[in-house]
Short mmCIF file of C-alpha atoms in Angstrom, two decimals:
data_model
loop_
_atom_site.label_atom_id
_atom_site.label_comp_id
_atom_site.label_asym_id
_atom_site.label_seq_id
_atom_site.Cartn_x
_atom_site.Cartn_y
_atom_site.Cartn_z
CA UNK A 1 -6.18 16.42 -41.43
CA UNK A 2 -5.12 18.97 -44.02
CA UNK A 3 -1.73 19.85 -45.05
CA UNK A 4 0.00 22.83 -47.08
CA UNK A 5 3.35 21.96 -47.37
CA UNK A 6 5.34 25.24 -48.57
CA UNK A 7 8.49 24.99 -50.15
CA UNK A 8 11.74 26.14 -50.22
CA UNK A 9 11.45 27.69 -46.45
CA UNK A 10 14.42 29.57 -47.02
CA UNK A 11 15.62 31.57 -50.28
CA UNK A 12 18.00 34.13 -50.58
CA UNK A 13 18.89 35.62 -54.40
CA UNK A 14 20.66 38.18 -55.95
CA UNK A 15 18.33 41.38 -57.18
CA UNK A 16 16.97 40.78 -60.69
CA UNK A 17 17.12 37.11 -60.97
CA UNK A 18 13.73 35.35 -60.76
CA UNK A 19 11.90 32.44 -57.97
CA UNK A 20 9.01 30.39 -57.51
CA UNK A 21 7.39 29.48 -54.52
CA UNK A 22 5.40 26.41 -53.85
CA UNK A 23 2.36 24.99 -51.94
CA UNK A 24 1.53 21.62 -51.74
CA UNK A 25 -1.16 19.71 -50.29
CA UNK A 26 -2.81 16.31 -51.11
CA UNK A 27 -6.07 18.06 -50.03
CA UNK A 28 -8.29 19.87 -52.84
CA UNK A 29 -8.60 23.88 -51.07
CA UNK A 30 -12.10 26.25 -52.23
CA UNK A 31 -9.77 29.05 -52.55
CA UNK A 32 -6.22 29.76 -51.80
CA UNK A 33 -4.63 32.71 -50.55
CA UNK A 34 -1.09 34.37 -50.65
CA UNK A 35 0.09 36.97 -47.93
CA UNK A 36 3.41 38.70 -47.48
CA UNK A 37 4.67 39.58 -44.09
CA UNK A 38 7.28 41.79 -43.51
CA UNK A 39 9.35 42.44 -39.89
CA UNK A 40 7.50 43.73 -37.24
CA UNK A 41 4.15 43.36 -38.97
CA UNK A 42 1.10 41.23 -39.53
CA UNK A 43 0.68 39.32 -42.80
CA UNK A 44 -0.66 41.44 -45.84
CA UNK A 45 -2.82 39.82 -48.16
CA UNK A 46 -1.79 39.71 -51.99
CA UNK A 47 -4.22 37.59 -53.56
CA UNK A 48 -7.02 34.72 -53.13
CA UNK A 49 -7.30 32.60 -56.18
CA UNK A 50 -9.89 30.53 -56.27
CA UNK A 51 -10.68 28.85 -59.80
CA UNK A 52 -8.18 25.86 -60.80
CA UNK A 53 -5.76 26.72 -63.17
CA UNK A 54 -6.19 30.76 -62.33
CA UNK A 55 -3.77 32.49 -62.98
CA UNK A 56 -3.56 35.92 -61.40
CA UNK A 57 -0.67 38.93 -61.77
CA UNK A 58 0.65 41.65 -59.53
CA UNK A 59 2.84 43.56 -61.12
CA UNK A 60 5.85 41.29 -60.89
CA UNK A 61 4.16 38.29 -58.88
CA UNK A 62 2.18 35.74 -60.77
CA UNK A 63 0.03 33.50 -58.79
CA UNK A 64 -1.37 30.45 -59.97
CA UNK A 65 -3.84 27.61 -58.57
CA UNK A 66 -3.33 24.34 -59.41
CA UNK A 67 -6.28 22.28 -62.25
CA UNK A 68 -6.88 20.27 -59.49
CA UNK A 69 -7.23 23.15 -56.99
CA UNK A 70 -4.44 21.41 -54.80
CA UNK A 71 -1.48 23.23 -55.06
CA UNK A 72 -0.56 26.88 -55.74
CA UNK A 73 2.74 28.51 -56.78
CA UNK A 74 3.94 32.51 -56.55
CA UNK A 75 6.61 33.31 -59.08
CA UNK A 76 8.38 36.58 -58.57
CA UNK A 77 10.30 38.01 -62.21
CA UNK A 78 13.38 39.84 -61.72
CA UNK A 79 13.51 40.37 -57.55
CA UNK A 80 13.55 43.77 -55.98
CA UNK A 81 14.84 44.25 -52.63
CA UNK A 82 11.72 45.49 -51.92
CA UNK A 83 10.64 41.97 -52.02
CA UNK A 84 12.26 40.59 -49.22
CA UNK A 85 9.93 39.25 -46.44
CA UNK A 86 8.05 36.22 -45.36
CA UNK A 87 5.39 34.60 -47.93
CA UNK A 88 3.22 32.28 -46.15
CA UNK A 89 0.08 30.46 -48.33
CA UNK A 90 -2.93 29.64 -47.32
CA UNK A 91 -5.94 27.16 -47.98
CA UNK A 92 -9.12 27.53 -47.62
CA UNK A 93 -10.28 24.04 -45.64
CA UNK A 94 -13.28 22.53 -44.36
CA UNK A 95 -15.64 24.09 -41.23
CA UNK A 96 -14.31 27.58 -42.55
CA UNK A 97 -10.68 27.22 -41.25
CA UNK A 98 -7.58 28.03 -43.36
CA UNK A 99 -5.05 26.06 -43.46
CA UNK A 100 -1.38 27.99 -43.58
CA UNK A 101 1.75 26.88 -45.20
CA UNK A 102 5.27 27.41 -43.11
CA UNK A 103 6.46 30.03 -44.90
CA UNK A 104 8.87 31.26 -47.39
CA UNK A 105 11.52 33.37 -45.95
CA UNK A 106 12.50 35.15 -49.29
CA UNK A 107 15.83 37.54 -49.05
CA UNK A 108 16.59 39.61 -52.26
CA UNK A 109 20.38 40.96 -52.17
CA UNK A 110 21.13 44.19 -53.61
CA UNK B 1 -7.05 54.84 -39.63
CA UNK B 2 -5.35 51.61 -38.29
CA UNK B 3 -8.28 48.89 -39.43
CA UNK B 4 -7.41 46.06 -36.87
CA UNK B 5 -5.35 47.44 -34.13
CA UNK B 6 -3.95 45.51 -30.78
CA UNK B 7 -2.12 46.30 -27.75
CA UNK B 8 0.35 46.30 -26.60
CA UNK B 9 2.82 45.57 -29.16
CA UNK B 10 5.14 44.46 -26.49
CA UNK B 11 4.20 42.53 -23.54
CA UNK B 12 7.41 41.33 -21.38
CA UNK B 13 6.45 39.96 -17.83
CA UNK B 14 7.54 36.98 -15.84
CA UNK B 15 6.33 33.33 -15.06
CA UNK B 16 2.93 33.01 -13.19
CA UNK B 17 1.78 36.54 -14.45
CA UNK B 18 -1.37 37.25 -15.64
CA UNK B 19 -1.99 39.68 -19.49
CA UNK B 20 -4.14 40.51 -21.44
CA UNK B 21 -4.10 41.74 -25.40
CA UNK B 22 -6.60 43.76 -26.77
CA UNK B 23 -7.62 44.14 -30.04
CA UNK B 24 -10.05 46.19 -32.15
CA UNK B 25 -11.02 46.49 -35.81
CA UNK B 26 -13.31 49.40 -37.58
CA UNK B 27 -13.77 47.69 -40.83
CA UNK B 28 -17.28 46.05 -40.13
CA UNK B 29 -16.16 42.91 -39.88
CA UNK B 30 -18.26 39.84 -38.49
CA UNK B 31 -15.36 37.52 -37.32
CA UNK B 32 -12.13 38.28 -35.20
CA UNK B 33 -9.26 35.73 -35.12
CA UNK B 34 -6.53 34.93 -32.37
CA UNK B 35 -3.40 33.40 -33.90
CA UNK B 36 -0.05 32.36 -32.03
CA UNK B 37 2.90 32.90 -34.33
CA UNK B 38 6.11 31.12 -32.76
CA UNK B 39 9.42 31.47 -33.60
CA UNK B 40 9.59 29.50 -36.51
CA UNK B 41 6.77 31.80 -37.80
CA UNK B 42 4.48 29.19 -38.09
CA UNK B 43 0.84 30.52 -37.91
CA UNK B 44 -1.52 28.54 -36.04
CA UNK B 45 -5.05 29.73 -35.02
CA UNK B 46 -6.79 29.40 -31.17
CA UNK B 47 -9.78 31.77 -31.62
CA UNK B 48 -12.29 32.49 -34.11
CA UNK B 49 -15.31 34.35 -33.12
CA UNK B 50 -18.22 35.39 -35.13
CA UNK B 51 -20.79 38.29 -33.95
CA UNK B 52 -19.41 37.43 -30.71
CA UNK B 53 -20.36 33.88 -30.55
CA UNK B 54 -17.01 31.62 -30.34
CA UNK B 55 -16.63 30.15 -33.70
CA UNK B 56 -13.15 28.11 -33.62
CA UNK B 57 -11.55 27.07 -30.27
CA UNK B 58 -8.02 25.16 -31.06
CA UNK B 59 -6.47 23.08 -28.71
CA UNK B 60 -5.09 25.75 -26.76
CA UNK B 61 -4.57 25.82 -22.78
CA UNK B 62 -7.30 26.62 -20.19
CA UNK B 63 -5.29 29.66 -19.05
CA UNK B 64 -5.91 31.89 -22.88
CA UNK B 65 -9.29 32.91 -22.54
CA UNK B 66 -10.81 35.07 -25.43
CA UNK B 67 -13.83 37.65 -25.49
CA UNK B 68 -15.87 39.71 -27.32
CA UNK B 69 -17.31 42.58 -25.82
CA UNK B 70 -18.92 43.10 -29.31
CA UNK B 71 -17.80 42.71 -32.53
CA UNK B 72 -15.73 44.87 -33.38
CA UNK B 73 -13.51 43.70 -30.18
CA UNK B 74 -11.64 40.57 -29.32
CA UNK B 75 -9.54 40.36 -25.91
CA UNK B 76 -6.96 37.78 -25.27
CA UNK B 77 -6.89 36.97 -21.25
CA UNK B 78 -3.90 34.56 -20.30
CA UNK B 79 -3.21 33.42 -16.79
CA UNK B 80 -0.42 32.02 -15.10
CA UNK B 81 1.95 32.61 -17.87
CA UNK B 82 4.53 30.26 -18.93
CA UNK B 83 8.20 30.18 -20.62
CA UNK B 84 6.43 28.11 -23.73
CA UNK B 85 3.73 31.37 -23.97
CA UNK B 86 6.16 33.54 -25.71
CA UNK B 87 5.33 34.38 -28.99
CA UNK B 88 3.96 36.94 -31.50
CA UNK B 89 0.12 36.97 -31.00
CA UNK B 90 -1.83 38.44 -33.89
CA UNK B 91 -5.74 39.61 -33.89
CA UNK B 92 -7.09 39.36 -37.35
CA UNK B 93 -10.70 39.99 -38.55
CA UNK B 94 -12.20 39.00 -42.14
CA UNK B 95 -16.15 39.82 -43.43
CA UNK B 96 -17.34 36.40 -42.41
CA UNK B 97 -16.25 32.70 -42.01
CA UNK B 98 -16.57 31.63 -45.14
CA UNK B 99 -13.80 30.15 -47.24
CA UNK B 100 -13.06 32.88 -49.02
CA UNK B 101 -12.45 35.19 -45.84
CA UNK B 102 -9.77 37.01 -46.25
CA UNK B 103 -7.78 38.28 -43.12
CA UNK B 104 -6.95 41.77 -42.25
CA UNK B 105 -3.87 41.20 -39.79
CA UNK B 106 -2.99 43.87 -36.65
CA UNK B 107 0.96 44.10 -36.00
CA UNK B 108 1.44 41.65 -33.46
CA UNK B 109 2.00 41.72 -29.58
CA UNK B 110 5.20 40.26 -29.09
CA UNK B 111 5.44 38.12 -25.64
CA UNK B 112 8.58 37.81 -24.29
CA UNK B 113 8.13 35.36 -20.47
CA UNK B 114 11.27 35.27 -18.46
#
């Protein structure tokens, strides 16, 4: 069975200071995806990476996909408020399923 | 133009009812997805249907029943509902089931049993 273990599942930081997210699995993933979900709503898509050792930006988010294609992290420079939500990761697994982290629930304080 | 759209967004009904959830999308998409999110937001899929052929079927109960009138619609039928059945029940579509589908996500219907 598959596993993405996402880590920390709580943060909550000051504006401007800066946090990585991380997703672990023991599994190698074709592609790996990053989506942001905010109250109220369905989970938004950011960004698939799917090369090992990719490394993709977003303004202020840097993604990046593991050599080995088995891990991911999201790194977020100098919070916003704006920021604040839940960041969930997910794998893409065998039979065309993805696999999903727990979440990040990531609070940015003004 | 709302791309994947469900309803209702709030569903609140006692024990032993039967609901249903509808859900549309008008981005072309091949594949439609049912996912339960509970309350420790944990995603976890039940459906997955492609061109209206059932594609993924979890290990979810007898009483959710999905179906696809076409493809561009996926219903979510559940009977006899139960306490454990509340949740936040997304619809999400993606080109095709490939690995590299990516999901387009509708709000949520929010299922509250008492």
């Amino acid at each position: 069975t598959q596993l993405l273990e996402q880590s920390p599942q709580f943060l909550s930081i000051q504006e401007g200071e800066n946090l990585t997210v991380y997703c672990n699995s023991s599994s190698v993933f074709s592609s790996l995806q990053w989506y942001r979900q905010e109250p109220g709503e369905g989970p938004v898509l950011l960004v698939t990476v799917v090369t090992g050792g990719e490394v993709k930006k977003l303004k202020r988010l840097t993604f990046q996909f593991g050599d080995a294609r088995k891990d991911s992290s999201l790194h977020i420079t100098a919070a916003q408020p704006g920021d604040t939500g839940l960041y969930l990761c997910a794998g893409a697994g065998s039979n065309y399923q993805l696999i999903w982290g727990a979440g990040t629930k990531l609070i940015i304080k003004p | 133009d709302t791309a994947v759209s469900q309803t209702p967004k709030y569903l609140v009904t006692q024990m032993g009812n039967d609901k249903s959830i509808k859900c549309e999308q008008n981005l072309g998409h091949d594949t439609m997805y049912w996912y339960k999110q509970d309350s420790k937001k944990f995603l976890k899929i039940m459906f997955s249907y492609n061109n209206k052929e059932l594609i993924i079927n979890e290990t979810v109960p007898n009483r959710f029943s999905p179906k696809s009138p076409d493809k561009a619609h996926l219903n979510l039928h559940i009977n006899s509902l139960e306490l454990g059945d509340s949740a936040v029940y997304f619809c999400a579509s993606s080109q095709g089931p490939g690995r590299t589908g990516e999901l387009f996500f509708g709000e949520g219907s929010r299922l509250t049993v008492l």
